[in-house]
Amino acid sequence: MALEKDMLERARNLLRQEIPLINQGRMESFVGSCITRAGTFLDLISENGSPLYIVDRGGLARDLARMRTAFSALPGDVEIFYAMKSNNMPEIAGIMAGEGAGLDVSSGLELKTAVEAGARSMIFSGPGKTDDELALTMYHADRVTLMIDSFGELERLDRLTRAKGITVRAGVRLTVRPDGLWRKFGIPVADLARFAAKADSCPFVQLEGLQFHTSWNLNPTAHVSFISELGRALKALPALLLRDIEFIDLGGGFWPEQGEWLRAAGTAPGMLRNLLKPEKPDTTSKYRLRSTDIETFAAAIGDELRRSIPSEVECRFFIEPGRWLCHQNMHILLTVVDVKAPDIVITDAGTNAVGWERFEHDYFPVINLSDPDISERRCGVFGSLCTPHDVWGWSYFGGGIERGDVLLVPLQGAYTYSLRQQFIKPLPKTAIVQGPLDLRWKE
């Protein structure tokens, strides 16, 4: 009874949470910026067919330049490595490499793609690297820095490098959260001195730096907090060891500045309400969690590095942006193939194009480019897969909707293409535009 009472009280408190709504006027302004590019998108459909991924080459280059400028304020040289897992399209890897960025890979498959893309500098991070992946790193040792994830991985790398007589440049990943799911990554900060001593006994493992990664950050709080913790740990180490640190990899996890757009089901109180009233779920409410611009991220991180990192450490800094670079620079075009009712349409693309039931939880506007208007109208926009969860949205912006209309789902660059599935229907083709298209949320 006491447990039940406690759970009911928790549920009441959860339902009282207030999540900020999306400002509809600003959303209409964003949709208007998309509509101004309707001619470009419609031409691309005519040339390439539907459905279609649209990659904005100019937008990627512009945003990479902006990130470089923002992080130039750090107290040391900065190198940027695009996190391929966020969007592993080979063309995007090639664009990033062509703009002089390094590539951050998390598997042997991604490493091969990065090499083919012409990357001159790569970091290989992630848990559970196989011996074959370590051997591939050794083969490309002239341009790969391996982020070692555990003592066991160090032991296997020592054995393999001794056998071949090949030196590998390396860093060690540090655990940012000592409990929960994030324990799978890296070693505890408290074990850093022991790890460095172990690496020192490995003649072909050249330990040069440290790596950490905090993810899904709307503001710099998590980065600042861990840098402070890292600084305390480093101050307890011998000065000689500190002088050997050539880089600190600050990871990524920077949320794009338009914030996170959610449906009710993507929020804790909304999810609970839908569970309590499944016969009438909330598909109309739209929320926005605000995020920080990249300049504020960089300034806060730079300030904390100056405060916390011992002066004996004079090093470069690595940054691993993924979502921040690709999210706003890939979009999806669909075509309506059936109007089953005034409030139900079917499109030629299924959500296998993004790999998961994203739009049941996340909100993105569906924009009718064939009948453009900034009025949002209620309508279930479904894909053509044999599953009821194949949903693109519960509304569209436009004057009306008919068979043959071309729809735009903007801002689909992050954790969509990488997760796409060969399931029932073919996947979209890809078109690269010079851009920048400049589909941006304005505060």
GROMACS .gro file of N, CA and C in nm, residues 284-425:
model
  426
  284THR      N    1  -0.179   1.621  -3.089
  284THR     CA    2  -0.181   1.759  -3.139
  284THR      C    3  -0.082   1.850  -3.067
  285SER      N    4  -0.056   1.827  -2.939
  285SER     CA    5   0.033   1.916  -2.864
  285SER      C    6   0.177   1.902  -2.914
  286LYS      N    7   0.246   2.015  -2.919
  286LYS     CA    8   0.384   2.018  -2.968
  286LYS      C    9   0.467   2.101  -2.871
  287TYR      N   10   0.584   2.048  -2.835
  287TYR     CA   11   0.667   2.109  -2.733
  287TYR      C   12   0.807   2.136  -2.787
  288ARG      N   13   0.874   2.229  -2.720
  288ARG     CA   14   1.013   2.261  -2.758
  288ARG      C   15   1.098   2.280  -2.634
  289LEU      N   16   1.204   2.200  -2.626
  289LEU     CA   17   1.306   2.219  -2.522
  289LEU      C   18   1.415   2.306  -2.580
  290ARG      N   19   1.440   2.420  -2.519
  290ARG     CA   20   1.536   2.516  -2.573
  290ARG      C   21   1.678   2.462  -2.559
  291SER      N   22   1.763   2.500  -2.654
  291SER     CA   23   1.904   2.463  -2.649
  291SER      C   24   1.990   2.588  -2.665
  292THR      N   25   2.119   2.567  -2.645
  292THR     CA   26   2.216   2.676  -2.643
  292THR      C   27   2.290   2.684  -2.776
  293ASP      N   28   2.322   2.803  -2.820
  293ASP     CA   29   2.399   2.815  -2.944
  293ASP      C   30   2.542   2.765  -2.922
  294ILE      N   31   2.608   2.730  -3.031
  294ILE     CA   32   2.740   2.667  -3.021
  294ILE      C   33   2.844   2.763  -2.965
  295GLU      N   34   2.827   2.892  -2.986
  295GLU     CA   35   2.922   2.989  -2.931
  295GLU      C   36   2.919   2.988  -2.778
  296THR      N   37   2.799   2.973  -2.721
  296THR     CA   38   2.787   2.966  -2.575
  296THR      C   39   2.847   2.837  -2.522
  297PHE      N   40   2.822   2.725  -2.592
  297PHE     CA   41   2.887   2.598  -2.555
  297PHE      C   42   3.039   2.618  -2.549
  298ALA      N   43   3.095   2.671  -2.657
  298ALA     CA   44   3.241   2.684  -2.667
  298ALA      C   45   3.297   2.776  -2.560
  299ALA      N   46   3.230   2.887  -2.533
  299ALA     CA   47   3.279   2.983  -2.434
  299ALA      C   48   3.279   2.920  -2.295
  300ALA      N   49   3.172   2.849  -2.260
  300ALA     CA   50   3.163   2.787  -2.127
  300ALA      C   51   3.268   2.677  -2.111
  301ILE      N   52   3.286   2.597  -2.215
  301ILE     CA   53   3.387   2.490  -2.210
  301ILE      C   54   3.527   2.550  -2.199
  302GLY      N   55   3.554   2.653  -2.277
  302GLY     CA   56   3.685   2.718  -2.271
  302GLY      C   57   3.713   2.776  -2.134
  303ASP      N   58   3.613   2.840  -2.075
  303ASP     CA   59   3.632   2.899  -1.941
  303ASP      C   60   3.663   2.792  -1.838
  304GLU      N   61   3.592   2.677  -1.847
  304GLU     CA   62   3.614   2.571  -1.748
  304GLU      C   63   3.750   2.504  -1.769
  305LEU      N   64   3.793   2.490  -1.892
  305LEU     CA   65   3.927   2.435  -1.917
  305LEU      C   66   4.034   2.522  -1.852
  306ARG      N   67   4.020   2.653  -1.864
  306ARG     CA   68   4.118   2.745  -1.805
  306ARG      C   69   4.116   2.737  -1.653
  307ARG      N   70   3.997   2.718  -1.595
  307ARG     CA   71   3.986   2.710  -1.450
  307ARG      C   72   4.040   2.579  -1.394
  308SER      N   73   4.010   2.468  -1.463
  308SER     CA   74   4.026   2.337  -1.401
  308SER      C   75   4.147   2.257  -1.445
  309ILE      N   76   4.191   2.272  -1.568
  309ILE     CA   77   4.300   2.187  -1.617
  309ILE      C   78   4.434   2.244  -1.569
  310PRO      N   79   4.518   2.161  -1.508
  310PRO     CA   80   4.646   2.211  -1.455
  310PRO      C   81   4.732   2.276  -1.564
  311SER      N   82   4.809   2.374  -1.523
  311SER     CA   83   4.891   2.449  -1.619
  311SER      C   84   4.997   2.361  -1.686
  312GLU      N   85   5.033   2.250  -1.621
  312GLU     CA   86   5.134   2.161  -1.681
  312GLU      C   87   5.083   2.096  -1.809
  313VAL      N   88   4.950   2.091  -1.825
  313VAL     CA   89   4.891   2.031  -1.945
  313VAL      C   90   4.883   2.137  -2.054
  314GLU      N   91   4.966   2.124  -2.154
  314GLU     CA   92   4.962   2.212  -2.270
  314GLU      C   93   4.932   2.124  -2.391
  315CYS      N   94   4.808   2.128  -2.437
  315CYS     CA   95   4.767   2.028  -2.535
  315CYS      C   96   4.670   2.084  -2.638
  316ARG      N   97   4.644   1.999  -2.738
  316ARG     CA   98   4.538   2.028  -2.836
  316ARG      C   99   4.405   1.977  -2.780
  317PHE      N  100   4.297   2.022  -2.843
  317PHE     CA  101   4.164   1.975  -2.805
  317PHE      C  102   4.093   1.921  -2.928
  318PHE      N  103   4.031   1.804  -2.910
  318PHE     CA  104   3.952   1.744  -3.016
  318PHE      C  105   3.804   1.766  -2.985
  319ILE      N  106   3.725   1.790  -3.089
  319ILE     CA  107   3.579   1.804  -3.078
  319ILE      C  108   3.517   1.704  -3.173
  320GLU      N  109   3.408   1.636  -3.132
  320GLU     CA  110   3.345   1.532  -3.213
  320GLU      C  111   3.198   1.565  -3.242
  321PRO      N  112   3.168   1.669  -3.316
  321PRO     CA  113   3.027   1.699  -3.345
  321PRO      C  114   2.971   1.602  -3.449
  322GLY      N  115   2.849   1.560  -3.427
  322GLY     CA  116   2.778   1.480  -3.525
  322GLY      C  117   2.644   1.542  -3.556
  323ARG      N  118   2.552   1.527  -3.460
  323ARG     CA  119   2.416   1.580  -3.477
  323ARG      C  120   2.417   1.729  -3.511
  324TRP      N  121   2.504   1.807  -3.444
  324TRP     CA  122   2.502   1.952  -3.466
  324TRP      C  123   2.532   1.988  -3.611
  325LEU      N  124   2.614   1.907  -3.678
  325LEU     CA  125   2.651   1.936  -3.816
  325LEU      C  126   2.549   1.883  -3.917
  326CYS      N  127   2.498   1.762  -3.895
  326CYS     CA  128   2.419   1.700  -4.002
  326CYS      C  129   2.268   1.717  -3.986
  327HIS      N  130   2.219   1.741  -3.865
  327HIS     CA  131   2.075   1.747  -3.840
  327HIS      C  132   2.003   1.841  -3.936
  328GLN      N  133   2.052   1.963  -3.948
  328GLN     CA  134   1.982   2.065  -4.027
  328GLN      C  135   2.024   2.064  -4.174
  329ASN      N  136   2.106   1.966  -4.212
  329ASN     CA  137   2.160   1.967  -4.348
  329ASN      C  138   2.123   1.844  -4.431
  330MET      N  139   2.020   1.772  -4.387
  330MET     CA  140   1.960   1.668  -4.471
  330MET      C  141   1.809   1.671  -4.449
  331HIS      N  142   1.736   1.659  -4.558
  331HIS     CA  143   1.590   1.666  -4.556
  331HIS      C  144   1.534   1.552  -4.639
  332ILE      N  145   1.406   1.522  -4.622
  332ILE     CA  146   1.344   1.412  -4.695
  332ILE      C  147   1.224   1.464  -4.774
  333LEU      N  148   1.215   1.424  -4.899
  333LEU     CA  149   1.100   1.456  -4.985
  333LEU      C  150   1.019   1.330  -5.010
  334LEU      N  151   0.888   1.342  -5.001
  334LEU     CA  152   0.793   1.233  -5.022
  334LEU      C  153   0.687   1.277  -5.121
  335THR      N  154   0.612   1.183  -5.175
  335THR     CA  155   0.500   1.216  -5.264
  335THR      C  156   0.375   1.144  -5.215
  336VAL      N  157   0.263   1.214  -5.216
  336VAL     CA  158   0.135   1.154  -5.177
  336VAL      C  159   0.089   1.060  -5.289
  337VAL      N  160   0.062   0.934  -5.254
  337VAL     CA  161   0.015   0.837  -5.354
  337VAL      C  162  -0.133   0.803  -5.338
  338ASP      N  163  -0.190   0.834  -5.220
  338ASP     CA  164  -0.331   0.802  -5.198
  338ASP      C  165  -0.389   0.896  -5.094
  339VAL      N  166  -0.507   0.950  -5.125
  339VAL     CA  167  -0.584   1.028  -5.028
  339VAL      C  168  -0.704   0.942  -4.990
  340LYS      N  169  -0.698   0.880  -4.873
  340LYS     CA  170  -0.801   0.785  -4.834
  340LYS      C  171  -0.921   0.853  -4.771
  341ALA      N  172  -0.898   0.972  -4.718
  341ALA     CA  173  -1.004   1.052  -4.656
  341ALA      C  174  -0.947   1.192  -4.639
  342PRO      N  175  -1.031   1.290  -4.609
  342PRO     CA  176  -0.978   1.426  -4.591
  342PRO      C  177  -0.869   1.435  -4.485
  343ASP      N  178  -0.869   1.337  -4.391
  343ASP     CA  179  -0.771   1.343  -4.283
  343ASP      C  180  -0.677   1.223  -4.281
  344ILE      N  181  -0.663   1.151  -4.394
  344ILE     CA  182  -0.568   1.039  -4.402
  344ILE      C  183  -0.508   1.035  -4.542
  345VAL      N  184  -0.374   1.047  -4.549
  345VAL     CA  185  -0.305   1.032  -4.677
  345VAL      C  186  -0.191   0.932  -4.661
  346ILE      N  187  -0.155   0.868  -4.772
  346ILE     CA  188  -0.046   0.771  -4.776
  346ILE      C  189   0.061   0.824  -4.870
  347THR      N  190   0.187   0.814  -4.828
  347THR     CA  191   0.298   0.862  -4.911
  347THR      C  192   0.378   0.745  -4.967
  348ASP      N  193   0.468   0.776  -5.061
  348ASP     CA  194   0.546   0.670  -5.126
  348ASP      C  195   0.666   0.626  -5.044
  349ALA      N  196   0.696   0.692  -4.935
  349ALA     CA  197   0.811   0.654  -4.851
  349ALA      C  198   0.762   0.608  -4.714
  350GLY      N  199   0.821   0.500  -4.666
  350GLY     CA  200   0.794   0.456  -4.531
  350GLY      C  201   0.898   0.506  -4.434
  351THR      N  202   0.867   0.495  -4.308
  351THR     CA  203   0.962   0.544  -4.208
  351THR      C  204   1.082   0.451  -4.191
  352ASN      N  205   1.089   0.343  -4.273
  352ASN     CA  206   1.216   0.270  -4.281
  352ASN      C  207   1.327   0.361  -4.334
  353ALA      N  208   1.288   0.474  -4.396
  353ALA     CA  209   1.386   0.572  -4.443
  353ALA      C  210   1.460   0.639  -4.329
  354VAL      N  211   1.400   0.640  -4.209
  354VAL     CA  212   1.467   0.696  -4.091
  354VAL      C  213   1.500   0.588  -3.989
  355GLY      N  214   1.444   0.468  -4.007
  355GLY     CA  215   1.485   0.352  -3.929
  355GLY      C  216   1.414   0.330  -3.798
  356TRP      N  217   1.326   0.420  -3.758
  356TRP     CA  218   1.255   0.401  -3.631
  356TRP      C  219   1.129   0.485  -3.632
  357GLU      N  220   1.043   0.461  -3.533
  357GLU     CA  221   0.913   0.528  -3.527
  357GLU      C  222   0.929   0.669  -3.469
  358ARG      N  223   1.014   0.746  -3.532
  358ARG     CA  224   1.055   0.875  -3.480
  358ARG      C  225   0.939   0.970  -3.456
  359PHE      N  226   0.848   0.976  -3.551
  359PHE     CA  227   0.749   1.084  -3.552
  359PHE      C  228   0.630   1.057  -3.461
  360GLU      N  229   0.630   0.942  -3.391
  360GLU     CA  230   0.534   0.922  -3.284
  360GLU      C  231   0.576   1.000  -3.159
  361HIS      N  232   0.705   1.034  -3.150
  361HIS     CA  233   0.758   1.101  -3.032
  361HIS      C  234   0.815   1.240  -3.063
  362ASP      N  235   0.886   1.252  -3.176
  362ASP     CA  236   0.945   1.379  -3.216
  362ASP      C  237   0.850   1.450  -3.312
  363TYR      N  238   0.849   1.582  -3.306
  363TYR     CA  239   0.767   1.660  -3.398
  363TYR      C  240   0.855   1.728  -3.501
  364PHE      N  241   0.817   1.714  -3.628
  364PHE     CA  242   0.874   1.793  -3.737
  364PHE      C  243   0.761   1.829  -3.831
  365PRO      N  244   0.760   1.950  -3.884
  365PRO     CA  245   0.652   1.989  -3.973
  365PRO      C  246   0.658   1.909  -4.104
  366VAL      N  247   0.542   1.870  -4.154
  366VAL     CA  248   0.528   1.814  -4.288
  366VAL      C  249   0.474   1.926  -4.376
  367ILE      N  250   0.546   1.960  -4.483
  367ILE     CA  251   0.515   2.082  -4.560
  367ILE      C  252   0.480   2.042  -4.703
  368ASN      N  253   0.359   2.081  -4.747
  368ASN     CA  254   0.315   2.052  -4.883
  368ASN      C  255   0.374   2.156  -4.978
  369LEU      N  256   0.476   2.117  -5.053
  369LEU     CA  257   0.542   2.209  -5.145
  369LEU      C  258   0.461   2.231  -5.272
  370SER      N  259   0.366   2.142  -5.301
  370SER     CA  260   0.284   2.156  -5.420
  370SER      C  261   0.166   2.252  -5.399
  371ASP      N  262   0.128   2.273  -5.275
  371ASP     CA  263   0.021   2.368  -5.240
  371ASP      C  264   0.064   2.440  -5.113
  372PRO      N  265   0.168   2.524  -5.122
  372PRO     CA  266   0.231   2.579  -5.002
  372PRO      C  267   0.146   2.682  -4.930
  373ASP      N  268   0.148   2.675  -4.800
  373ASP     CA  269   0.078   2.772  -4.715
  373ASP      C  270   0.130   2.751  -4.573
  374ILE      N  271   0.132   2.857  -4.492
  374ILE     CA  272   0.181   2.844  -4.354
  374ILE      C  273   0.071   2.804  -4.257
  375SER      N  274  -0.047   2.768  -4.308
  375SER     CA  275  -0.154   2.716  -4.223
  375SER      C  276  -0.131   2.568  -4.197
  376GLU      N  277  -0.142   2.528  -4.071
  376GLU     CA  278  -0.124   2.388  -4.035
  376GLU      C  279  -0.260   2.321  -4.024
  377ARG      N  280  -0.276   2.208  -4.094
  377ARG     CA  281  -0.406   2.141  -4.102
  377ARG      C  282  -0.394   1.999  -4.048
  378ARG      N  283  -0.496   1.956  -3.974
  378ARG     CA  284  -0.497   1.822  -3.916
  378ARG      C  285  -0.513   1.718  -4.025
  379CYS      N  286  -0.424   1.618  -4.022
  379CYS     CA  287  -0.430   1.509  -4.119
  379CYS      C  288  -0.325   1.406  -4.081
  380GLY      N  289  -0.362   1.280  -4.082
  380GLY     CA  290  -0.263   1.176  -4.060
  380GLY      C  291  -0.185   1.151  -4.187
  381VAL      N  292  -0.054   1.175  -4.183
  381VAL     CA  293   0.033   1.154  -4.298
  381VAL      C  294   0.111   1.026  -4.272
  382PHE      N  295   0.076   0.920  -4.346
  382PHE     CA  296   0.133   0.788  -4.323
  382PHE      C  297   0.224   0.747  -4.437
  383GLY      N  298   0.318   0.657  -4.406
  383GLY     CA  299   0.397   0.594  -4.509
  383GLY      C  300   0.324   0.474  -4.566
  384SER      N  301   0.393   0.401  -4.652
  384SER     CA  302   0.329   0.291  -4.725
  384SER      C  303   0.374   0.153  -4.677
  385LEU      N  304   0.428   0.145  -4.554
  385LEU     CA  305   0.467   0.017  -4.497
  385LEU      C  306   0.346  -0.053  -4.434
  386CYS      N  307   0.354  -0.185  -4.423
  386CYS     CA  308   0.246  -0.263  -4.363
  386CYS      C  309   0.261  -0.265  -4.211
  387THR      N  310   0.252  -0.149  -4.150
  387THR     CA  311   0.253  -0.133  -4.005
  387THR      C  312   0.182  -0.003  -3.970
  388PRO      N  313   0.098  -0.002  -3.867
  388PRO     CA  314   0.030   0.122  -3.829
  388PRO      C  315   0.122   0.226  -3.768
  389HIS      N  316   0.243   0.187  -3.736
  389HIS     CA  317   0.339   0.281  -3.676
  389HIS      C  318   0.419   0.358  -3.780
  390ASP      N  319   0.382   0.343  -3.905
  390ASP     CA  320   0.452   0.409  -4.015
  390ASP      C  321   0.393   0.549  -4.034
  391VAL      N  322   0.426   0.640  -3.941
  391VAL     CA  323   0.365   0.773  -3.934
  391VAL      C  324   0.470   0.880  -3.960
  392TRP      N  325   0.441   0.973  -4.051
  392TRP     CA  326   0.527   1.090  -4.073
  392TRP      C  327   0.479   1.211  -3.993
  393GLY      N  328   0.351   1.219  -3.965
  393GLY     CA  329   0.299   1.331  -3.889
  393GLY      C  330   0.148   1.325  -3.878
  394TRP      N  331   0.096   1.411  -3.790
  394TRP     CA  332  -0.049   1.419  -3.768
  394TRP      C  333  -0.106   1.550  -3.820
  395SER      N  334  -0.028   1.617  -3.901
  395SER     CA  335  -0.073   1.743  -3.961
  395SER      C  336   0.020   1.776  -4.077
  396TYR      N  337  -0.019   1.874  -4.156
  396TYR     CA  338   0.069   1.924  -4.261
  396TYR      C  339   0.046   2.073  -4.276
  397PHE      N  340   0.145   2.142  -4.329
  397PHE     CA  341   0.132   2.283  -4.364
  397PHE      C  342   0.102   2.291  -4.514
  398GLY      N  343  -0.007   2.356  -4.549
  398GLY     CA  344  -0.043   2.369  -4.690
  398GLY      C  345  -0.185   2.417  -4.706
  399GLY      N  346  -0.221   2.448  -4.832
  399GLY     CA  347  -0.358   2.492  -4.861
  399GLY      C  348  -0.455   2.377  -4.870
  400GLY      N  349  -0.406   2.259  -4.905
  400GLY     CA  350  -0.483   2.137  -4.918
  400GLY      C  351  -0.386   2.025  -4.946
  401ILE      N  352  -0.438   1.907  -4.977
  401ILE     CA  353  -0.348   1.795  -5.007
  401ILE      C  354  -0.416   1.702  -5.105
  402GLU      N  355  -0.342   1.663  -5.209
  402GLU     CA  356  -0.396   1.579  -5.315
  402GLU      C  357  -0.292   1.475  -5.356
  403ARG      N  358  -0.341   1.373  -5.428
  403ARG     CA  359  -0.251   1.273  -5.483
  403ARG      C  360  -0.150   1.342  -5.576
  404GLY      N  361  -0.023   1.304  -5.562
  404GLY     CA  362   0.082   1.363  -5.643
  404GLY      C  363   0.152   1.482  -5.579
  405ASP      N  364   0.100   1.533  -5.467
  405ASP     CA  365   0.165   1.645  -5.400
  405ASP      C  366   0.299   1.601  -5.339
  406VAL      N  367   0.396   1.690  -5.345
  406VAL     CA  368   0.529   1.665  -5.289
  406VAL      C  369   0.537   1.725  -5.150
  407LEU      N  370   0.578   1.643  -5.053
  407LEU     CA  371   0.586   1.685  -4.914
  407LEU      C  372   0.732   1.690  -4.870
  408LEU      N  373   0.765   1.789  -4.789
  408LEU     CA  374   0.898   1.804  -4.731
  408LEU      C  375   0.893   1.775  -4.582
  409VAL      N  376   0.982   1.688  -4.535
  409VAL     CA  377   1.005   1.669  -4.392
  409VAL      C  378   1.147   1.719  -4.366
  410PRO      N  379   1.161   1.839  -4.310
  410PRO     CA  380   1.294   1.899  -4.297
  410PRO      C  381   1.370   1.849  -4.174
  411LEU      N  382   1.500   1.877  -4.173
  411LEU     CA  383   1.587   1.856  -4.057
  411LEU      C  384   1.592   1.709  -4.016
  412GLN      N  385   1.628   1.623  -4.111
  412GLN     CA  386   1.630   1.479  -4.084
  412GLN      C  387   1.769   1.419  -4.099
  413GLY      N  388   1.873   1.498  -4.070
  413GLY     CA  389   2.009   1.450  -4.095
  413GLY      C  390   2.070   1.361  -3.990
  414ALA      N  391   2.021   1.366  -3.866
  414ALA     CA  392   2.091   1.297  -3.756
  414ALA      C  393   2.016   1.173  -3.710
  415TYR      N  394   2.088   1.062  -3.702
  415TYR     CA  395   2.037   0.935  -3.651
  415TYR      C  396   1.909   0.893  -3.723
  416THR      N  397   1.913   0.906  -3.855
  416THR     CA  398   1.805   0.863  -3.942
  416THR      C  399   1.866   0.777  -4.054
  417TYR      N  400   1.944   0.841  -4.140
  417TYR     CA  401   2.008   0.769  -4.250
  417TYR      C  402   2.091   0.651  -4.196
  418SER      N  403   2.163   0.672  -4.088
  418SER     CA  404   2.246   0.565  -4.031
  418SER      C  405   2.161   0.448  -3.982
  419LEU      N  406   2.036   0.473  -3.949
  419LEU     CA  407   1.947   0.371  -3.893
  419LEU      C  408   1.848   0.317  -3.996
  420ARG      N  409   1.854   0.365  -4.120
  420ARG     CA  410   1.757   0.325  -4.221
  420ARG      C  411   1.756   0.173  -4.236
  421GLN      N  412   1.643   0.118  -4.281
  421GLN     CA  413   1.627  -0.026  -4.289
  421GLN      C  414   1.574  -0.069  -4.426
  422GLN      N  415   1.626  -0.179  -4.474
  422GLN     CA  416   1.568  -0.244  -4.592
  422GLN      C  417   1.446  -0.322  -4.543
  423PHE      N  418   1.331  -0.256  -4.543
  423PHE     CA  419   1.211  -0.317  -4.487
  423PHE      C  420   1.091  -0.283  -4.576
  424ILE      N  421   1.043  -0.379  -4.648
  424ILE     CA  422   0.923  -0.375  -4.732
  424ILE      C  423   0.941  -0.286  -4.855
  425LYS      N  424   0.963  -0.157  -4.835
  425LYS     CA  425   0.971  -0.063  -4.947
  425LYS      C  426   1.116  -0.017  -4.970
   0.00000   0.00000   0.00000
